[in-house]
CSV table of N, CA and C and ligand atoms in Angstrom, one decimal:
chain,number,residue,atom,x,y,z
A,1,MET,N,0.8,-1.2,0.0
A,1,MET,CA,0.0,0.0,0.0
A,1,MET,C,0.9,1.2,0.0
A,2,ARG,N,0.3,2.3,-0.6
A,2,ARG,CA,1.1,3.6,-0.6
A,2,ARG,C,0.1,4.7,-0.3
A,3,ILE,N,0.6,5.6,0.6
A,3,ILE,CA,-0.2,6.7,1.0
A,3,ILE,C,0.1,8.0,0.3
A,4,GLY,N,-0.9,8.8,0.1
A,4,GLY,CA,-0.6,10.1,-0.6
A,4,GLY,C,-1.5,11.2,0.0
A,5,HIS,N,-0.9,12.4,0.0
A,5,HIS,CA,-1.7,13.6,0.5
A,5,HIS,C,-1.8,14.7,-0.6
A,6,GLY,N,-2.9,15.4,-0.6
A,6,GLY,CA,-3.0,16.5,-1.5
A,6,GLY,C,-3.7,17.7,-0.8
A,7,TYR,N,-3.3,18.9,-1.3
A,7,TYR,CA,-3.9,20.1,-0.7
A,7,TYR,C,-4.1,21.1,-1.8
A,8,ASP,N,-5.2,21.8,-1.8
A,8,ASP,CA,-5.5,22.8,-2.9
A,8,ASP,C,-6.3,23.9,-2.3
A,9,VAL,N,-6.1,25.1,-2.9
A,9,VAL,CA,-6.8,26.3,-2.5
A,9,VAL,C,-7.2,27.0,-3.8
A,10,HIS,N,-8.4,27.6,-3.8
A,10,HIS,CA,-8.7,28.6,-4.8
A,10,HIS,C,-9.4,29.8,-4.2
A,11,ARG,N,-9.2,30.9,-4.7
A,11,ARG,CA,-9.7,32.2,-4.2
A,11,ARG,C,-11.0,32.5,-4.8
A,12,PHE,N,-11.9,33.1,-4.0
A,12,PHE,CA,-13.2,33.5,-4.6
A,12,PHE,C,-13.0,34.7,-5.5
A,13,GLY,N,-13.8,34.8,-6.6
A,13,GLY,CA,-13.8,35.9,-7.5
A,13,GLY,C,-14.7,35.7,-8.6
A,14,GLY,N,-15.3,36.8,-9.1
A,14,GLY,CA,-16.2,36.7,-10.2
A,14,GLY,C,-17.5,36.1,-9.7
A,15,GLU,N,-18.3,35.6,-10.6
A,15,GLU,CA,-19.6,35.2,-10.3
A,15,GLU,C,-19.7,33.6,-10.3
A,16,GLY,N,-20.6,33.1,-9.5
A,16,GLY,CA,-20.8,31.7,-9.4
A,16,GLY,C,-21.4,31.1,-10.6
A,17,PRO,N,-21.7,29.8,-10.7
A,17,PRO,CA,-21.6,28.9,-9.6
A,17,PRO,C,-20.2,28.4,-9.4
A,18,ILE,N,-20.0,27.6,-8.4
A,18,ILE,CA,-18.7,26.9,-8.1
A,18,ILE,C,-18.8,25.4,-8.4
A,19,HIS,N,-17.6,24.8,-8.6
A,19,HIS,CA,-17.6,23.4,-8.8
A,19,HIS,C,-16.8,22.7,-7.7
A,20,LEU,N,-17.4,21.8,-7.0
A,20,LEU,CA,-16.7,21.1,-5.9
A,20,LEU,C,-17.1,19.6,-6.0
A,21,GLY,N,-16.0,18.7,-6.0
A,21,GLY,CA,-16.3,17.3,-6.1
A,21,GLY,C,-17.0,16.9,-7.4
A,22,GLY,N,-16.8,17.7,-8.5
A,22,GLY,CA,-17.5,17.4,-9.7
A,22,GLY,C,-18.9,17.8,-9.8
A,23,VAL,N,-19.4,18.6,-8.7
A,23,VAL,CA,-20.8,19.0,-8.7
A,23,VAL,C,-20.9,20.5,-8.8
A,24,GLU,N,-21.8,21.0,-9.5
A,24,GLU,CA,-22.1,22.4,-9.6
A,24,GLU,C,-22.9,22.9,-8.5
A,25,ILE,N,-22.4,23.9,-7.8
A,25,ILE,CA,-23.1,24.4,-6.6
A,25,ILE,C,-23.4,25.9,-6.8
A,26,SER,N,-24.6,26.3,-6.8
A,26,SER,CA,-24.9,27.7,-7.0
A,26,SER,C,-24.5,28.5,-5.8
A,27,TYR,N,-23.8,29.6,-6.2
A,27,TYR,CA,-23.3,30.5,-5.2
A,27,TYR,C,-23.1,31.9,-5.8
A,28,ASP,N,-23.1,32.9,-5.1
A,28,ASP,CA,-23.1,34.3,-5.7
A,28,ASP,C,-21.7,34.6,-6.2
A,29,ARG,N,-20.6,33.9,-5.7
A,29,ARG,CA,-19.3,34.1,-6.1
A,29,ARG,C,-18.7,32.9,-6.8
A,30,GLY,N,-17.8,33.0,-7.6
A,30,GLY,CA,-17.1,31.9,-8.3
A,30,GLY,C,-15.7,31.7,-7.6
A,31,LEU,N,-15.0,30.7,-8.1
A,31,LEU,CA,-13.6,30.4,-7.7
A,31,LEU,C,-12.7,30.7,-8.9
A,32,LEU,N,-11.7,31.5,-8.6
A,32,LEU,CA,-10.8,31.9,-9.7
A,32,LEU,C,-9.8,30.8,-9.9
A,33,ALA,N,-9.7,30.4,-11.2
A,33,ALA,CA,-8.7,29.3,-11.5
A,33,ALA,C,-8.6,29.2,-13.0
A,34,HIS,N,-7.5,28.6,-13.4
A,34,HIS,CA,-7.3,28.3,-14.8
A,34,HIS,C,-8.4,27.3,-15.3
A,35,SER,N,-8.6,26.3,-14.4
A,35,SER,CA,-9.6,25.3,-14.7
A,35,SER,C,-10.9,25.7,-14.1
A,36,ASP,N,-11.8,24.7,-13.7
A,36,ASP,CA,-13.1,25.1,-13.1
A,36,ASP,C,-12.9,25.3,-11.6
A,37,GLY,N,-11.6,25.2,-11.0
A,37,GLY,CA,-11.4,25.6,-9.6
A,37,GLY,C,-11.9,24.6,-8.6
A,38,ASP,N,-12.0,23.3,-9.0
A,38,ASP,CA,-12.6,22.3,-8.2
A,38,ASP,C,-11.5,21.8,-7.2
A,39,VAL,N,-11.5,22.5,-6.0
A,39,VAL,CA,-10.4,22.1,-5.0
A,39,VAL,C,-10.5,20.7,-4.5
A,40,VAL,N,-11.7,20.2,-4.5
A,40,VAL,CA,-11.9,18.8,-4.0
A,40,VAL,C,-11.2,17.8,-5.0
A,41,ILE,N,-11.5,18.0,-6.2
A,41,ILE,CA,-10.9,17.1,-7.2
A,41,ILE,C,-9.4,17.3,-7.3
A,42,HIS,N,-9.0,18.6,-7.2
A,42,HIS,CA,-7.5,18.9,-7.4
A,42,HIS,C,-6.7,18.3,-6.2
A,43,ALA,N,-7.3,18.4,-5.0
A,43,ALA,CA,-6.6,17.8,-3.8
A,43,ALA,C,-6.6,16.3,-3.9
A,44,LEU,N,-7.7,15.7,-4.4
A,44,LEU,CA,-7.7,14.2,-4.6
A,44,LEU,C,-6.7,13.8,-5.7
A,45,CYS,N,-6.7,14.5,-6.8
A,45,CYS,CA,-5.7,14.2,-7.8
A,45,CYS,C,-4.3,14.3,-7.3
A,46,ASP,N,-3.9,15.3,-6.5
A,46,ASP,CA,-2.6,15.4,-6.0
A,46,ASP,C,-2.3,14.3,-5.0
A,47,ALA,N,-3.2,13.9,-4.2
A,47,ALA,CA,-3.0,12.8,-3.3
A,47,ALA,C,-2.7,11.5,-4.1
A,48,MET,N,-3.5,11.3,-5.1
A,48,MET,CA,-3.3,10.1,-5.9
A,48,MET,C,-1.9,10.1,-6.6
A,49,LEU,N,-1.6,11.2,-7.2
A,49,LEU,CA,-0.3,11.3,-7.9
A,49,LEU,C,0.8,11.2,-6.9
A,50,GLY,N,0.6,11.8,-5.7
A,50,GLY,CA,1.7,11.7,-4.7
A,50,GLY,C,1.9,10.3,-4.2
A,51,ALA,N,0.8,9.5,-4.0
A,51,ALA,CA,1.0,8.2,-3.6
A,51,ALA,C,1.7,7.3,-4.6
A,52,ALA,N,1.5,7.7,-5.9
A,52,ALA,CA,2.2,6.9,-7.0
A,52,ALA,C,3.5,7.5,-7.4
A,53,ALA,N,4.0,8.5,-6.7
A,53,ALA,CA,5.2,9.2,-7.0
A,53,ALA,C,5.2,9.7,-8.4
A,54,LEU,N,4.1,10.3,-8.8
A,54,LEU,CA,4.0,10.8,-10.2
A,54,LEU,C,3.9,12.4,-10.2
A,55,GLY,N,4.4,13.0,-9.2
A,55,GLY,CA,4.5,14.5,-9.2
A,55,GLY,C,3.2,15.1,-8.7
A,56,ASP,N,2.7,16.1,-9.4
A,56,ASP,CA,1.5,16.8,-9.0
A,56,ASP,C,0.7,17.2,-10.3
A,57,ILE,N,-0.5,17.7,-10.0
A,57,ILE,CA,-1.5,18.0,-11.0
A,57,ILE,C,-1.0,19.1,-12.0
A,58,GLY,N,-0.1,20.0,-11.5
A,58,GLY,CA,0.4,21.1,-12.3
A,58,GLY,C,1.3,20.5,-13.4
A,59,ARG,N,2.0,19.4,-13.1
A,59,ARG,CA,2.9,18.8,-14.0
A,59,ARG,C,2.1,18.1,-15.2
A,60,HIS,N,1.0,17.5,-14.8
A,60,HIS,CA,0.2,16.8,-15.8
A,60,HIS,C,-0.7,17.7,-16.6
A,61,PHE,N,-1.2,18.8,-15.9
A,61,PHE,CA,-2.1,19.7,-16.6
A,61,PHE,C,-1.6,21.1,-16.4
A,62,PRO,N,-0.6,21.5,-17.0
A,62,PRO,CA,0.0,22.9,-16.7
A,62,PRO,C,-1.0,24.0,-17.0
A,63,ASP,N,-1.0,25.0,-16.1
A,63,ASP,CA,-2.0,26.1,-16.3
A,63,ASP,C,-1.5,27.1,-17.3
A,64,THR,N,-0.3,26.8,-17.9
A,64,THR,CA,0.1,27.6,-19.1
A,64,THR,C,-0.5,27.0,-20.4
A,65,ASP,N,-1.1,25.8,-20.3
A,65,ASP,CA,-1.6,25.2,-21.5
A,65,ASP,C,-3.1,25.6,-21.7
A,66,GLN,N,-3.3,26.3,-22.8
A,66,GLN,CA,-4.7,26.8,-23.0
A,66,GLN,C,-5.7,25.7,-23.2
A,67,ALA,N,-5.2,24.5,-23.5
A,67,ALA,CA,-6.2,23.4,-23.6
A,67,ALA,C,-6.9,23.1,-22.3
A,68,HIS,N,-6.3,23.6,-21.2
A,68,HIS,CA,-6.9,23.3,-19.9
A,68,HIS,C,-7.7,24.5,-19.3
A,69,ALA,N,-7.8,25.6,-20.1
A,69,ALA,CA,-8.5,26.8,-19.6
A,69,ALA,C,-10.0,26.4,-19.4
A,70,GLY,N,-10.5,26.7,-18.2
A,70,GLY,CA,-11.9,26.4,-17.9
A,70,GLY,C,-12.2,24.9,-17.9
A,71,ALA,N,-11.2,24.1,-17.8
A,71,ALA,CA,-11.4,22.7,-17.9
A,71,ALA,C,-12.2,22.1,-16.8
A,72,ASP,N,-13.0,21.1,-17.2
A,72,ASP,CA,-13.8,20.3,-16.3
A,72,ASP,C,-12.8,19.4,-15.5
A,73,SER,N,-12.7,19.6,-14.2
A,73,SER,CA,-11.7,18.8,-13.5
A,73,SER,C,-12.0,17.3,-13.4
A,74,ARG,N,-13.2,17.0,-13.7
A,74,ARG,CA,-13.5,15.5,-13.7
A,74,ARG,C,-12.6,14.8,-14.8
A,75,ARG,N,-12.3,15.5,-15.8
A,75,ARG,CA,-11.4,15.0,-16.9
A,75,ARG,C,-10.0,14.7,-16.3
A,76,PHE,N,-9.5,15.6,-15.5
A,76,PHE,CA,-8.2,15.4,-14.9
A,76,PHE,C,-8.2,14.1,-14.0
A,77,LEU,N,-9.2,14.0,-13.2
A,77,LEU,CA,-9.3,12.8,-12.3
A,77,LEU,C,-9.4,11.5,-13.1
A,78,ALA,N,-10.2,11.5,-14.2
A,78,ALA,CA,-10.3,10.3,-15.0
A,78,ALA,C,-8.9,10.0,-15.6
A,79,HIS,N,-8.2,11.0,-16.0
A,79,HIS,CA,-6.9,10.7,-16.6
A,79,HIS,C,-5.9,10.1,-15.6
A,80,ILE,N,-6.0,10.6,-14.4
A,80,ILE,CA,-5.1,10.2,-13.3
A,80,ILE,C,-5.4,8.7,-12.9
A,81,VAL,N,-6.7,8.4,-12.9
A,81,VAL,CA,-7.1,7.0,-12.6
A,81,VAL,C,-6.4,6.1,-13.6
A,82,THR,N,-6.4,6.5,-14.9
A,82,THR,CA,-5.8,5.7,-16.0
A,82,THR,C,-4.3,5.6,-15.8
A,83,LEU,N,-3.6,6.8,-15.4
A,83,LEU,CA,-2.2,6.8,-15.2
A,83,LEU,C,-1.8,5.8,-14.1
A,84,LEU,N,-2.6,5.8,-13.0
A,84,LEU,CA,-2.3,4.8,-11.9
A,84,LEU,C,-2.5,3.4,-12.4
A,85,GLU,N,-3.5,3.1,-13.1
A,85,GLU,CA,-3.7,1.8,-13.7
A,85,GLU,C,-2.5,1.3,-14.5
A,86,GLU,N,-2.0,2.3,-15.3
A,86,GLU,CA,-0.9,1.9,-16.1
A,86,GLU,C,0.4,1.7,-15.2
A,87,LYS,N,0.4,2.3,-14.1
A,87,LYS,CA,1.6,2.0,-13.2
A,87,LYS,C,1.3,0.8,-12.2
A,88,GLY,N,0.1,0.2,-12.4
A,88,GLY,CA,-0.2,-1.0,-11.6
A,88,GLY,C,-0.8,-0.7,-10.2
A,89,TYR,N,-1.4,0.5,-10.1
A,89,TYR,CA,-2.0,0.9,-8.8
A,89,TYR,C,-3.5,1.1,-9.0
A,90,ARG,N,-4.2,0.8,-7.9
A,90,ARG,CA,-5.6,1.1,-7.8
A,90,ARG,C,-5.9,1.9,-6.5
A,91,LEU,N,-6.8,2.8,-6.6
A,91,LEU,CA,-7.2,3.6,-5.4
A,91,LEU,C,-7.9,2.6,-4.5
A,92,HIS,N,-7.5,2.6,-3.2
A,92,HIS,CA,-8.1,1.7,-2.2
A,92,HIS,C,-9.1,2.4,-1.4
A,93,ASN,N,-8.8,3.6,-0.9
A,93,ASN,CA,-9.8,4.5,-0.3
A,93,ASN,C,-9.3,5.9,-0.2
A,94,ALA,N,-10.2,6.8,0.0
A,94,ALA,CA,-9.9,8.3,0.0
A,94,ALA,C,-10.7,9.0,1.0
A,95,ASP,N,-10.1,10.0,1.6
A,95,ASP,CA,-10.7,10.8,2.6
A,95,ASP,C,-10.4,12.3,2.3
A,96,VAL,N,-11.5,13.1,2.1
A,96,VAL,CA,-11.3,14.5,1.7
A,96,VAL,C,-12.0,15.4,2.7
A,97,THR,N,-11.3,16.5,3.1
A,97,THR,CA,-11.9,17.5,3.9
A,97,THR,C,-11.9,18.8,3.2
A,98,VAL,N,-13.1,19.4,3.0
A,98,VAL,CA,-13.2,20.7,2.4
A,98,VAL,C,-13.4,21.7,3.5
A,99,ILE,N,-12.6,22.8,3.3
A,99,ILE,CA,-12.7,23.9,4.3
A,99,ILE,C,-13.2,25.1,3.7
A,100,ALA,N,-14.5,25.5,4.1
A,100,ALA,CA,-15.2,26.6,3.6
A,100,ALA,C,-16.1,27.2,4.6
A,101,GLN,N,-16.1,28.5,4.7
A,101,GLN,CA,-17.0,29.2,5.6
A,101,GLN,C,-18.4,29.1,5.0
A,102,ALA,N,-18.5,29.3,3.7
A,102,ALA,CA,-19.7,29.3,2.9
A,102,ALA,C,-19.4,28.9,1.5
A,103,PRO,N,-20.3,28.4,0.7
A,103,PRO,CA,-21.6,28.0,1.0
A,103,PRO,C,-21.7,26.7,1.9
A,104,LYS,N,-22.9,26.4,2.4
A,104,LYS,CA,-23.1,25.2,3.1
A,104,LYS,C,-22.9,24.0,2.2
A,105,LEU,N,-22.0,23.1,2.6
A,105,LEU,CA,-21.7,22.0,1.6
A,105,LEU,C,-22.4,20.7,2.0
A,106,ALA,N,-22.8,20.5,3.2
A,106,ALA,CA,-23.4,19.2,3.6
A,106,ALA,C,-24.4,18.7,2.6
A,107,PRO,N,-25.4,19.5,2.1
A,107,PRO,CA,-26.4,19.0,1.2
A,107,PRO,C,-25.8,18.5,-0.1
A,108,HIS,N,-24.6,18.9,-0.4
A,108,HIS,CA,-24.0,18.5,-1.7
A,108,HIS,C,-23.1,17.3,-1.6
A,109,ILE,N,-22.8,16.9,-0.4
A,109,ILE,CA,-21.8,15.8,-0.3
A,109,ILE,C,-22.2,14.5,-0.9
A,110,PRO,N,-23.5,14.1,-0.7
A,110,PRO,CA,-23.9,12.8,-1.4
A,110,PRO,C,-23.7,12.8,-2.9
A,111,ALA,N,-24.0,14.0,-3.5
A,111,ALA,CA,-23.8,14.1,-5.0
A,111,ALA,C,-22.3,14.0,-5.3
A,112,MET,N,-21.5,14.7,-4.5
A,112,MET,CA,-20.0,14.7,-4.7
A,112,MET,C,-19.5,13.2,-4.6
A,113,LYS,N,-19.9,12.5,-3.6
A,113,LYS,CA,-19.5,11.1,-3.4
A,113,LYS,C,-19.9,10.3,-4.6
A,114,ALA,N,-21.1,10.4,-5.0
A,114,ALA,CA,-21.6,9.6,-6.2
A,114,ALA,C,-20.8,9.9,-7.4
A,115,THR,N,-20.5,11.2,-7.6
A,115,THR,CA,-19.7,11.6,-8.8
A,115,THR,C,-18.3,11.1,-8.8
A,116,LEU,N,-17.6,11.3,-7.7
A,116,LEU,CA,-16.2,10.8,-7.6
A,116,LEU,C,-16.1,9.3,-7.5
A,117,ALA,N,-17.1,8.6,-6.9
A,117,ALA,CA,-17.0,7.2,-6.9
A,117,ALA,C,-17.2,6.7,-8.4
A,118,GLY,N,-18.0,7.3,-9.1
A,118,GLY,CA,-18.3,7.0,-10.5
A,118,GLY,C,-17.0,7.1,-11.4
A,119,ILE,N,-16.2,8.1,-11.1
A,119,ILE,CA,-15.0,8.4,-11.9
A,119,ILE,C,-13.9,7.5,-11.5
A,120,THR,N,-13.7,7.3,-10.2
A,120,THR,CA,-12.6,6.6,-9.6
A,120,THR,C,-12.8,5.1,-9.6
A,121,GLY,N,-14.1,4.6,-9.6
A,121,GLY,CA,-14.4,3.2,-9.5
A,121,GLY,C,-14.4,2.8,-8.0
A,122,LEU,N,-14.2,3.8,-7.1
A,122,LEU,CA,-14.3,3.4,-5.7
A,122,LEU,C,-15.7,3.1,-5.3
A,123,ASP,N,-15.8,2.2,-4.3
A,123,ASP,CA,-17.1,2.0,-3.7
A,123,ASP,C,-17.4,3.2,-2.8
A,124,GLU,N,-18.6,3.6,-2.7
A,124,GLU,CA,-18.9,4.8,-1.9
A,124,GLU,C,-18.5,4.6,-0.4
A,125,ASP,N,-18.4,3.3,0.0
A,125,ASP,CA,-18.0,3.0,1.4
A,125,ASP,C,-16.5,3.3,1.6
A,126,ASP,N,-15.8,3.4,0.5
A,126,ASP,CA,-14.3,3.7,0.5
A,126,ASP,C,-14.0,5.1,0.2
A,127,LEU,N,-15.0,6.0,0.2
A,127,LEU,CA,-14.8,7.4,-0.2
A,127,LEU,C,-15.5,8.3,0.8
A,128,ASN,N,-14.7,9.1,1.5
A,128,ASN,CA,-15.3,10.0,2.5
A,128,ASN,C,-15.1,11.4,2.1
A,129,ILE,N,-16.1,12.2,2.2
A,129,ILE,CA,-16.0,13.7,2.0
A,129,ILE,C,-16.6,14.4,3.1
A,130,LYS,N,-15.9,15.3,3.8
A,130,LYS,CA,-16.5,16.0,4.9
A,130,LYS,C,-16.1,17.5,4.7
A,131,ALA,N,-17.0,18.3,5.3
A,131,ALA,CA,-16.8,19.8,5.1
A,131,ALA,C,-16.7,20.3,6.5
A,132,THR,N,-15.9,21.3,6.7
A,132,THR,CA,-15.8,22.0,7.9
A,132,THR,C,-15.6,23.5,7.7
A,133,THR,N,-15.9,24.3,8.6
A,133,THR,CA,-15.6,25.8,8.6
A,133,THR,C,-14.3,25.9,9.5
A,134,THR,N,-13.8,27.1,9.5
A,134,THR,CA,-12.7,27.3,10.5
A,134,THR,C,-13.1,28.4,11.5
A,135,GLU,N,-14.5,28.4,11.7
A,135,GLU,CA,-15.0,29.3,12.8
A,135,GLU,C,-14.6,30.7,12.6
A,136,GLY,N,-14.6,31.1,11.3
A,136,GLY,CA,-14.3,32.5,11.0
A,136,GLY,C,-12.8,32.9,11.0
A,137,LEU,N,-11.9,31.9,11.3
A,137,LEU,CA,-10.5,32.2,11.3
A,137,LEU,C,-9.8,31.9,10.0
A,138,GLY,N,-8.8,32.7,9.7
A,138,GLY,CA,-8.0,32.5,8.6
A,138,GLY,C,-8.7,32.9,7.3
A,139,PHE,N,-8.0,32.6,6.1
A,139,PHE,CA,-8.5,33.0,4.8
A,139,PHE,C,-9.8,32.3,4.5
A,140,THR,N,-10.0,31.1,4.9
A,140,THR,CA,-11.2,30.4,4.6
A,140,THR,C,-12.3,31.0,5.5
A,141,GLY,N,-12.0,31.3,6.7
A,141,GLY,CA,-13.0,31.8,7.6
A,141,GLY,C,-13.4,33.2,7.2
A,142,ARG,N,-12.5,34.0,6.6
A,142,ARG,CA,-12.9,35.3,6.1
A,142,ARG,C,-13.7,35.3,4.8
A,143,GLY,N,-13.8,34.0,4.3
A,143,GLY,CA,-14.6,33.9,3.0
A,143,GLY,C,-13.8,34.3,1.8
A,144,GLU,N,-12.4,34.2,1.9
A,144,GLU,CA,-11.6,34.6,0.8
A,144,GLU,C,-11.4,33.5,-0.2
A,145,GLY,N,-11.6,32.3,0.2
A,145,GLY,CA,-11.5,31.1,-0.7
A,145,GLY,C,-11.9,29.8,0.0
A,146,ILE,N,-11.7,28.8,-0.8
A,146,ILE,CA,-12.0,27.4,-0.3
A,146,ILE,C,-10.7,26.6,-0.4
A,147,ALA,N,-10.5,25.7,0.6
A,147,ALA,CA,-9.4,24.8,0.6
A,147,ALA,C,-9.9,23.4,0.7
A,148,ALA,N,-9.0,22.4,0.3
A,148,ALA,CA,-9.4,21.0,0.5
A,148,ALA,C,-8.1,20.2,0.7
A,149,HIS,N,-8.2,19.3,1.6
A,149,HIS,CA,-7.1,18.3,1.9
A,149,HIS,C,-7.7,16.9,1.5
A,150,ALA,N,-6.8,16.1,0.9
A,150,ALA,CA,-7.2,14.7,0.6
A,150,ALA,C,-6.1,13.8,1.0
A,151,VAL,N,-6.4,12.6,1.6
A,151,VAL,CA,-5.5,11.5,1.7
A,151,VAL,C,-6.0,10.3,1.1
A,152,VAL,N,-5.1,9.5,0.5
A,152,VAL,CA,-5.6,8.3,-0.2
A,152,VAL,C,-4.6,7.1,0.1
A,153,LEU,N,-5.1,5.9,0.0
A,153,LEU,CA,-4.2,4.8,-0.1
A,153,LEU,C,-4.4,4.1,-1.4
A,154,LEU,N,-3.3,3.7,-2.0
A,154,LEU,CA,-3.3,2.9,-3.2
A,154,LEU,C,-2.9,1.5,-2.9
A,155,THR,N,-3.4,0.5,-3.7
A,155,THR,CA,-2.9,-0.8,-3.6
A,155,THR,C,-2.4,-1.2,-4.9
A,156,ARG,N,-1.3,-2.0,-4.9
A,156,ARG,CA,-0.7,-2.5,-6.1
A,156,ARG,C,-1.6,-3.7,-6.6
A,157,VAL,N,-1.9,-3.6,-7.9
A,157,VAL,CA,-2.8,-4.6,-8.5
A,157,VAL,C,-2.1,-5.4,-9.6
A,158,GLY,N,-0.9,-4.9,-10.0
A,158,GLY,CA,-0.3,-5.6,-11.1
A,158,GLY,C,1.2,-5.1,-11.2
A,159,PRO,N,1.9,-5.8,-12.1
A,159,PRO,CA,3.2,-5.3,-12.4
A,159,PRO,C,3.3,-4.0,-13.0
A,160,THR,N,4.4,-3.3,-12.7
A,160,THR,CA,4.6,-1.9,-13.3
A,160,THR,C,4.7,-2.1,-14.8
A,161,LYS,N,3.9,-1.3,-15.5
A,161,LYS,CA,4.1,-1.2,-17.0
A,161,LYS,C,4.9,0.0,-17.2
A,162,PRO,N,5.7,0.0,-18.3
A,162,PRO,CA,6.4,1.2,-18.7
A,162,PRO,C,5.5,2.4,-18.9
A,163,THR,N,5.8,3.5,-18.3
A,163,THR,CA,5.0,4.7,-18.5
A,163,THR,C,5.8,5.8,-19.0
A,164,ASP,N,5.2,6.7,-19.6
A,164,ASP,CA,5.8,7.9,-20.2
A,164,ASP,C,6.1,8.9,-19.0
A,165,SER,N,7.2,8.7,-18.3
A,165,SER,CA,7.4,9.6,-17.2
A,165,SER,C,8.3,10.8,-17.6
A,166,LYS,N,7.5,11.9,-17.6
A,166,LYS,CA,8.2,13.2,-18.0
A,166,LYS,C,8.8,13.9,-16.8
B,1,ZN,ZN1,-6.8,23.7,-7.9
């Protein structure tokens, strides 16, 4: 087994909706990003890449590449699932914490879980998403942005195949 951790932040700006965990959530403000600003998926992607020693999401999807402008982050996650398969790993379980003062995320967590389970092939029992505020403290507490942490375990399912390691 291999463990990985991911962390991501995006700043509020412009108009909503926002995208978290592959789900569109209506909100008066948006999240500024080169892609759709989905901190949940970005943290999860970085945790998966970290566990497989494959670098980080910026290496695989550079924000200098116009092809990724406004990109649907679900596409990044699907690509990383494939990269792990090619390296002989499968996601075993994942735990994600979203840190946001607003909007209220609890009502959206079941849809996020269903979406991410669908992309990763995880059983929903092996995927946890939770949301917390910071009680008004720090940049998330002041409503300046949203952060997410993710930890994952990977299991080895097969021999390493040669991969294009840039
Ligand atoms: Zn991000």
